[in-house]
Short mmCIF file of C-alpha atoms in Angstrom, two decimals:
data_model
loop_
_atom_site.label_atom_id
_atom_site.label_comp_id
_atom_site.label_asym_id
_atom_site.label_seq_id
_atom_site.Cartn_x
_atom_site.Cartn_y
_atom_site.Cartn_z
CA TRP A 1 253.86 232.70 338.96
CA ALA A 2 252.79 229.70 336.59
CA GLN A 3 256.15 227.53 336.57
CA THR A 4 256.89 225.84 332.74
CA PRO A 5 257.80 222.10 332.98
CA LEU A 6 260.96 220.66 332.22
CA GLY A 7 261.53 219.60 328.74
CA THR A 8 263.17 216.78 327.69
CA THR A 9 266.03 218.34 325.63
CA ILE A 10 269.46 217.73 326.78
CA THR A 11 272.35 220.83 326.26
CA TYR A 12 276.27 219.03 324.83
CA GLN A 13 278.33 221.46 324.11
CA GLY A 14 282.46 221.15 323.10
CA ARG A 15 285.71 222.19 321.37
CA LEU A 16 286.63 222.38 317.64
CA THR A 17 289.84 222.16 316.34
CA ALA A 18 291.20 222.44 312.90
CA GLY A 19 294.47 221.74 312.30
CA GLY A 20 295.49 222.38 315.65
CA ILE A 21 293.29 226.09 315.30
CA PRO A 22 289.80 226.21 316.96
CA ALA A 23 287.47 226.24 314.12
CA ALA A 24 285.26 230.24 313.65
CA GLY A 25 282.15 229.82 311.03
CA ASN A 26 278.70 227.27 310.43
CA TYR A 27 278.88 223.80 310.49
CA ASP A 28 277.09 221.16 309.89
CA PHE A 29 276.56 217.62 312.49
CA VAL A 30 275.26 214.95 312.68
CA PHE A 31 274.87 213.71 316.96
CA GLY A 32 274.74 209.45 316.86
CA LEU A 33 273.16 208.02 320.79
CA PHE A 34 275.46 204.22 320.66
CA GLY A 35 275.24 202.28 323.57
CA ALA A 36 278.97 201.10 323.09
CA ALA A 37 281.90 203.62 323.37
CA SER A 38 283.06 201.94 320.09
CA GLY A 39 280.38 199.56 317.61
CA GLY A 40 277.14 198.46 318.36
CA ALA A 41 273.74 199.82 316.98
CA VAL A 42 272.81 203.74 316.63
CA ILE A 43 269.85 203.66 319.46
CA GLN A 44 269.02 206.97 317.58
CA THR A 45 270.45 210.31 315.62
CA VAL A 46 269.81 214.46 315.95
CA GLY A 47 270.13 214.93 312.12
CA THR A 48 270.93 212.81 309.01
CA ALA A 49 273.91 213.53 306.22
CA ALA A 50 271.23 214.55 304.44
CA ASN A 51 269.69 216.97 307.37
CA PRO A 52 272.10 217.84 309.42
CA MET A 53 272.66 220.06 312.22
CA THR A 54 274.12 223.68 311.26
CA LEU A 55 275.90 224.65 314.36
CA PRO A 56 277.41 227.83 314.74
CA VAL A 57 281.16 227.99 316.03
CA THR A 58 282.83 230.33 317.46
CA ASP A 59 287.20 230.19 318.77
CA GLY A 60 286.40 226.54 318.13
CA LEU A 61 282.96 225.50 320.82
CA PHE A 62 279.74 224.82 319.98
CA THR A 63 276.28 224.18 321.41
CA ALA A 64 273.85 221.56 321.01
CA PRO A 65 270.08 221.37 321.51
CA LEU A 66 269.34 217.26 321.99
CA ASN A 67 266.53 215.37 321.97
CA PHE A 68 266.47 211.61 321.52
CA THR A 69 263.44 210.58 321.89
CA ALA A 70 263.65 206.83 321.79
CA SER A 71 261.81 204.79 324.38
CA ASN A 72 265.14 203.26 325.34
CA ALA A 73 267.34 206.30 324.91
CA PHE A 74 267.97 206.44 328.43
CA ASN A 75 267.12 202.58 330.25
CA GLY A 76 270.00 203.22 332.70
CA ASP A 77 272.56 201.83 330.67
CA GLU A 78 275.57 204.11 329.55
CA ARG A 79 275.21 205.75 326.75
CA TRP A 80 277.20 207.34 324.29
CA LEU A 81 277.89 210.50 321.30
CA ASP A 82 279.27 209.97 318.39
CA ILE A 83 279.36 213.17 316.14
CA GLN A 84 279.99 213.45 312.27
CA VAL A 85 281.43 217.22 311.59
CA ARG A 86 282.04 218.48 308.09
CA PRO A 87 281.40 222.93 307.59
CA SER A 88 277.81 223.54 306.03
CA GLY A 89 277.62 222.76 303.30
CA SER A 90 281.00 221.39 302.02
CA GLY A 91 283.03 218.05 301.75
CA SER A 92 282.78 214.72 303.18
CA TYR A 93 281.84 214.40 307.12
CA GLN A 94 284.91 213.66 309.79
CA VAL A 95 284.01 211.14 312.83
CA LEU A 96 285.23 212.78 316.17
CA SER A 97 287.33 210.10 318.05
CA PRO A 98 286.88 208.72 320.34
CA ARG A 99 282.75 208.96 321.12
CA GLN A 100 281.89 211.68 323.87
CA PRO A 101 280.69 209.36 327.54
CA LEU A 102 277.34 211.12 328.55
CA THR A 103 277.41 211.46 332.15
CA ALA A 104 274.44 211.78 335.06
CA THR A 105 273.99 215.59 335.48
CA PRO A 106 271.74 216.95 338.37
CA TYR A 107 268.34 216.30 336.46
CA ALA A 108 269.65 213.59 335.20
CA LEU A 109 269.98 212.21 339.36
CA LYS A 110 266.02 213.27 339.25
CA THR A 111 263.71 211.92 337.05
CA ARG A 112 260.78 214.54 337.22
CA GLY A 113 257.06 212.95 339.30
CA VAL A 114 260.54 210.38 340.90
CA THR A 115 260.43 211.04 345.50
CA GLY A 116 262.66 208.76 346.87
CA TYR A 117 260.27 205.76 347.13
CA SER A 118 257.73 207.68 345.76
CA LEU A 119 255.82 208.81 341.83
CA SER A 120 253.73 211.91 341.87
CA ALA A 121 252.88 214.06 339.34
CA VAL A 122 254.82 215.18 336.76
CA ASP A 123 253.27 218.63 337.57
CA GLY A 124 253.97 217.56 342.30
CA SER A 125 250.25 217.73 342.46
CA PRO A 126 248.59 214.96 343.77
CA THR A 127 251.48 213.44 345.94
CA ASP A 128 252.82 209.99 345.90
CA VAL A 129 250.73 208.87 343.39
CA VAL A 130 252.51 205.26 343.79
CA TYR A 131 253.90 204.61 347.20
CA VAL A 132 256.16 201.67 347.60
CA ASP A 133 257.40 201.00 351.84
CA ASN A 134 259.93 199.79 353.25
CA SER A 135 258.33 195.32 353.33
CA GLY A 136 258.62 196.43 348.83
CA ASN A 137 253.80 196.95 349.22
CA VAL A 138 253.29 199.14 346.36
CA GLY A 139 250.32 201.45 347.52
CA VAL A 140 248.86 203.40 343.94
CA GLY A 141 246.14 205.83 345.66
CA THR A 142 247.94 204.81 349.29
CA THR A 143 250.69 205.48 351.78
CA ALA A 144 250.03 203.20 353.92
CA PRO A 145 249.88 199.50 351.32
CA GLN A 146 248.46 196.95 352.83
CA GLN A 147 249.98 193.76 350.48
CA LYS A 148 252.32 193.69 347.62
CA LEU A 149 249.66 195.76 345.45
CA SER A 150 246.89 197.77 347.04
CA ILE A 151 244.61 200.75 345.34
CA LEU A 152 242.39 202.72 346.40
CA ASN A 153 239.48 204.19 345.22
CA GLY A 154 239.68 201.39 342.41
CA MET A 155 240.29 200.89 338.67
CA ASN A 156 239.85 201.40 335.15
CA ILE A 157 241.28 199.35 332.03
CA ASP A 158 241.14 200.27 329.00
CA GLN A 159 242.79 200.12 325.77
CA ALA A 160 243.32 201.98 322.53
CA ASN A 161 240.30 202.82 320.68
CA GLY A 162 237.81 203.25 323.27
CA ASN A 163 235.20 200.57 324.48
CA ALA A 164 236.86 198.59 320.77
CA GLY A 165 238.48 195.33 320.76
CA ASN A 166 238.40 192.10 322.87
CA LEU A 167 239.51 192.78 326.58
CA THR A 168 239.68 188.36 328.03
CA ASN A 169 242.23 188.86 329.93
CA ALA A 170 242.97 192.89 330.04
CA LEU A 171 242.57 192.00 332.90
CA ARG A 172 244.08 188.55 335.24
CA PHE A 173 245.55 187.57 339.40
CA GLY A 174 246.26 184.91 339.17
CA SER A 175 248.77 182.77 337.06
CA SER A 176 247.91 182.28 333.10
CA SER A 177 248.04 178.26 335.49
CA GLY A 178 245.87 177.11 338.57
CA GLU A 179 244.39 179.65 340.62
CA ALA A 180 243.19 183.57 339.64
CA ILE A 181 240.58 185.21 338.31
CA ALA A 182 240.75 187.23 335.25
CA SER A 183 238.44 189.68 333.52
CA LYS A 184 236.45 189.04 329.74
CA ARG A 185 234.57 191.31 327.97
CA THR A 186 232.87 190.56 324.29
CA THR A 187 234.11 192.20 320.75
CA GLY A 188 232.74 196.10 321.25
CA GLY A 189 231.23 195.92 324.26
CA ASN A 190 231.12 197.77 327.40
CA GLN A 191 230.81 195.98 330.04
CA PHE A 192 232.91 193.26 332.25
CA GLY A 193 232.25 189.86 332.87
CA LEU A 194 234.53 187.48 335.30
CA ASP A 195 235.89 184.55 334.94
CA PHE A 196 237.68 182.32 338.38
CA TYR A 197 239.94 179.38 337.83
CA THR A 198 241.51 177.04 341.14
CA ALA A 199 244.00 174.10 339.47
CA SER A 200 243.74 175.57 335.57
CA ALA A 201 239.70 174.94 334.89
CA ASN A 202 236.81 177.54 335.53
CA ARG A 203 234.51 177.27 338.58
CA MET A 204 232.97 180.12 338.26
CA SER A 205 231.66 182.54 335.55
CA ILE A 206 229.63 186.19 335.32
CA SER A 207 228.71 187.33 332.56
CA VAL A 208 228.25 190.80 330.69
CA SER A 209 224.62 190.52 331.49
CA GLY A 210 225.69 189.30 335.07
CA ASN A 211 224.58 185.92 334.71
CA VAL A 212 226.43 183.69 337.04
CA GLY A 213 228.30 179.94 336.29
CA ILE A 214 228.98 177.41 338.24
CA GLY A 215 230.75 175.06 336.16
CA ASN A 216 228.99 177.37 333.22
CA PRO A 217 231.38 179.45 331.08
CA THR A 218 228.62 180.92 329.65
CA PRO A 219 225.87 181.59 332.54
CA GLY A 220 221.70 180.81 330.08
CA ALA A 221 220.26 182.22 333.41
CA LYS A 222 220.81 184.23 337.07
CA LEU A 223 222.46 181.22 338.46
CA ASP A 224 222.85 178.64 336.16
CA VAL A 225 224.68 175.35 337.91
CA ALA A 226 226.44 172.58 335.93
CA GLY A 227 225.86 169.98 338.72
CA THR A 228 225.33 168.59 341.76
CA THR A 229 223.82 171.80 344.64
CA ARG A 230 224.42 171.00 348.15
CA THR A 231 222.34 173.05 350.84
CA GLN A 232 220.62 173.20 353.73
CA ILE A 233 217.62 176.07 353.46
CA LEU A 234 216.63 176.82 349.71
CA GLN A 235 214.79 179.77 350.33
CA ILE A 236 212.41 180.34 346.64
CA THR A 237 210.49 183.90 346.95
CA GLY A 238 209.29 184.64 342.81
CA GLY A 239 207.32 181.58 343.01
CA SER A 240 204.94 179.33 344.66
CA ASP A 241 204.38 175.20 343.16
CA ILE A 242 206.64 172.88 342.18
CA ALA A 243 206.24 171.91 338.55
CA GLU A 244 207.40 170.24 335.75
CA PRO A 245 207.21 171.49 332.21
CA PHE A 246 205.78 168.90 329.24
CA ASN A 247 204.77 168.86 325.97
CA VAL A 248 201.04 169.83 326.28
CA ASN A 249 198.06 168.44 323.41
CA GLY A 250 194.46 169.64 322.29
CA GLU A 251 191.79 167.58 324.59
CA GLN A 252 191.13 164.57 324.96
CA GLY A 253 189.92 162.81 321.97
CA THR A 254 191.10 165.14 318.82
CA GLY A 255 194.02 164.10 319.03
CA ASN A 256 196.35 167.43 318.36
CA ARG A 257 199.43 167.97 318.77
CA ASP A 258 200.23 170.97 321.33
CA GLN A 259 201.44 173.30 317.46
CA GLN A 260 198.39 173.23 316.35
CA THR A 261 196.41 174.46 319.89
CA ASP A 262 199.33 176.63 321.45
CA LYS A 263 196.87 179.54 321.56
CA ALA A 264 194.22 177.43 323.54
CA ILE A 265 196.20 176.43 326.44
CA GLN A 266 196.74 178.39 328.52
CA PRO A 267 198.14 178.19 332.00
CA GLY A 268 195.10 177.63 334.68
CA MET A 269 194.37 175.01 332.58
CA VAL A 270 193.73 171.16 334.09
CA VAL A 271 196.26 168.73 332.38
CA SER A 272 195.75 164.56 332.23
CA ILE A 273 198.24 162.30 331.03
CA ASP A 274 198.32 161.91 327.29
CA PRO A 275 198.25 157.86 326.86
CA GLU A 276 199.00 158.03 323.37
CA ARG A 277 202.40 159.48 323.37
CA VAL A 278 204.56 159.27 325.78
CA GLY A 279 206.05 162.03 328.32
CA GLU A 280 203.47 164.33 327.20
CA LEU A 281 199.63 165.64 329.32
CA ARG A 282 196.77 166.64 327.03
CA VAL A 283 194.16 169.09 327.87
CA SER A 284 191.36 166.93 329.74
CA SER A 285 187.89 167.70 328.80
CA ALA A 286 186.39 164.40 330.58
CA ALA A 287 184.88 164.22 334.10
CA TYR A 288 186.15 162.47 337.52
CA ASP A 289 189.45 161.49 334.98
CA ALA A 290 191.51 159.62 336.95
CA THR A 291 194.71 160.66 334.93
CA VAL A 292 194.62 164.30 336.17
CA ALA A 293 197.61 164.99 336.67
CA GLY A 294 198.56 169.34 337.52
CA VAL A 295 197.24 172.65 336.83
CA ILE A 296 199.84 175.07 333.97
CA SER A 297 201.28 177.48 336.77
CA GLY A 298 201.14 181.21 336.15
CA ALA A 299 197.75 181.63 336.19
CA GLY A 300 197.21 185.14 338.33
CA GLY A 301 200.13 186.43 338.24
CA VAL A 302 201.85 182.70 340.52
CA ASN A 303 204.65 181.63 338.62
CA ALA A 304 206.10 178.14 339.34
CA GLY A 305 208.69 178.27 342.35
CA LEU A 306 211.23 175.78 340.85
CA THR A 307 210.36 173.40 338.20
CA LEU A 308 212.15 170.01 337.24
CA GLN A 309 213.41 169.08 334.08
CA GLN A 310 216.23 167.01 331.94
CA HIS A 311 216.22 169.02 328.64
CA ASP A 312 216.64 167.24 325.35
CA SER A 313 214.61 163.54 327.60
CA ALA A 314 211.36 163.06 328.41
CA ALA A 315 211.21 164.53 331.32
CA ASP A 316 211.48 168.37 329.42
CA GLY A 317 208.49 170.20 327.88
CA LYS A 318 206.96 173.66 326.97
CA HIS A 319 204.59 174.55 329.51
CA PRO A 320 205.68 174.40 333.15
CA VAL A 321 202.47 172.14 335.52
CA ALA A 322 201.87 172.54 338.47
CA LEU A 323 202.40 169.07 340.16
CA THR A 324 201.58 170.35 344.11
CA GLY A 325 201.94 173.58 346.05
CA ARG A 326 199.30 177.25 344.98
CA VAL A 327 198.65 177.79 342.00
CA TRP A 328 195.16 179.62 339.66
CA CYS A 329 193.18 176.85 338.44
CA TRP A 330 189.60 177.15 335.52
CA CYS A 331 187.26 176.40 337.05
CA ASP A 332 183.20 175.08 336.44
CA ALA A 333 180.98 176.17 339.18
CA ASP A 334 177.98 174.93 337.18
CA ALA A 335 179.43 172.03 336.50
CA GLY A 336 179.75 170.80 339.85
CA GLY A 337 177.78 172.90 342.25
CA PRO A 338 179.37 176.74 343.79
CA ILE A 339 182.71 175.88 345.02
CA HIS A 340 184.25 176.45 348.02
CA ALA A 341 187.51 176.68 350.36
CA GLY A 342 188.33 172.81 351.36
CA ASP A 343 186.63 171.62 348.69
CA LEU A 344 187.66 168.32 346.93
CA LEU A 345 188.16 169.45 342.74
CA THR A 346 188.40 167.01 340.70
CA THR A 347 188.03 167.52 336.36
CA SER A 348 185.35 168.06 334.35
CA GLN A 349 183.68 167.22 331.21
CA THR A 350 184.20 171.91 330.17
CA PRO A 351 188.39 171.37 328.57
CA GLY A 352 190.79 172.51 330.67
CA HIS A 353 188.39 173.04 334.39
CA ALA A 354 188.49 171.74 337.41
CA MET A 355 185.03 171.42 339.27
CA LYS A 356 183.64 169.92 342.51
CA VAL A 357 183.54 167.10 343.72
CA GLN A 358 179.95 165.83 343.85
CA ASP A 359 180.93 161.68 344.14
CA ARG A 360 183.62 161.23 347.08
CA ALA A 361 183.45 157.54 344.85
CA ARG A 362 184.34 158.72 341.87
CA ALA A 363 187.31 160.52 342.74
CA CYS A 364 189.72 158.02 344.08
CA GLY A 365 192.24 158.35 342.09
CA ALA A 366 191.14 161.52 339.84
CA THR A 367 191.45 164.89 342.59
CA LEU A 368 193.01 167.54 341.63
CA GLY A 369 193.57 169.28 344.66
CA LYS A 370 191.36 171.67 347.83
CA ALA A 371 190.13 174.89 346.79
CA MET A 372 191.44 177.94 349.17
CA SER A 373 189.45 179.70 347.84
CA SER A 374 185.45 180.16 346.00
CA LEU A 375 183.56 180.46 343.32
CA GLU A 376 179.56 180.49 343.09
CA HIS A 377 178.79 180.22 339.30
CA GLY A 378 179.82 180.18 336.29
CA THR A 379 183.56 179.47 335.40
CA GLY A 380 186.93 181.11 336.47
CA LEU A 381 190.39 181.02 338.23
CA VAL A 382 190.11 179.52 342.00
CA LEU A 383 192.77 178.96 344.17
CA VAL A 384 194.50 175.30 344.29
CA LEU A 385 196.08 173.01 346.62
CA VAL A 386 197.44 171.36 344.16
CA ASN A 387 197.83 167.43 345.83
CA LEU A 388 196.87 164.32 343.98
CA GLN A 389 195.15 161.94 345.10
#
């Protein structure tokens, strides 16, 4: 048979007399719950003067079902019952004195779901949902907590109305100042990030998008470090050359700025120092150019492995230029002859293209690097080991 859970209504039985004679008939009652034997503020009432609880009284005896639902109605402190009564529908209410103390009953001594030092579900299954051991360790989902709080199989924190609102610091381990781990979430979002604090300062942040910031609470990349980074070994698997970003202008002698010729400036092009603009480059267009600076990274699907830059300074720009390492480079095999692996390369008159070195004397200071693949004729991409000389 299915069992019906116990409700929260308590039963109060009393004896009412009128002039020393047991009362009989219907009477109006107003019951008030107080925290003191006299005086004090009412915690909650059952019935009101205008809408009382009408009960039959037989030989002076009456039974009242009382359901006090206030959150502080029964919190472990003493409680007294104040009773006002009158014949049903007539006369003024009389306050019965003294107030009646509410004492423990068998079910009041046993809170639903609590067994010893554990808390079970209201229907009895599962048991030991929350458990306190002899050392004071609390386990949620486990009866063998290893720390002051041990939670088995995860934890979910949310607020009313689903994902609405801002849950920053909804979950925080540690003090409000000092060492702590705190959750964060953007308003209306459904993903959490984390902030890690020491000495009240944010040391590391994981954003809701998964970016990690060290010394930067709003990381703009997968790893965003503010300050010095120190490591013994750094292995880069996403690119092969060391580059710096530069603003690149039009070919030599045209005077065109980068924003005017951007469509013509492509990865793989050879670039040279622009003497007219400090810290900027231009597309090379002269043979054996001693101002050669490198190759724009990204051609042939090979990206820069390491980019060095300083924002808002002369060491900043738009195009990553490989200064050393392997990069695909546009070459012109008709300008200096067929290109083979091992050949030295220099700039050519073809804008943005390298060519094979034929005159080693002129190539001194104008060498771009060495070819690592071949190009027999025409223009095309050649894998180059950039090594400026």
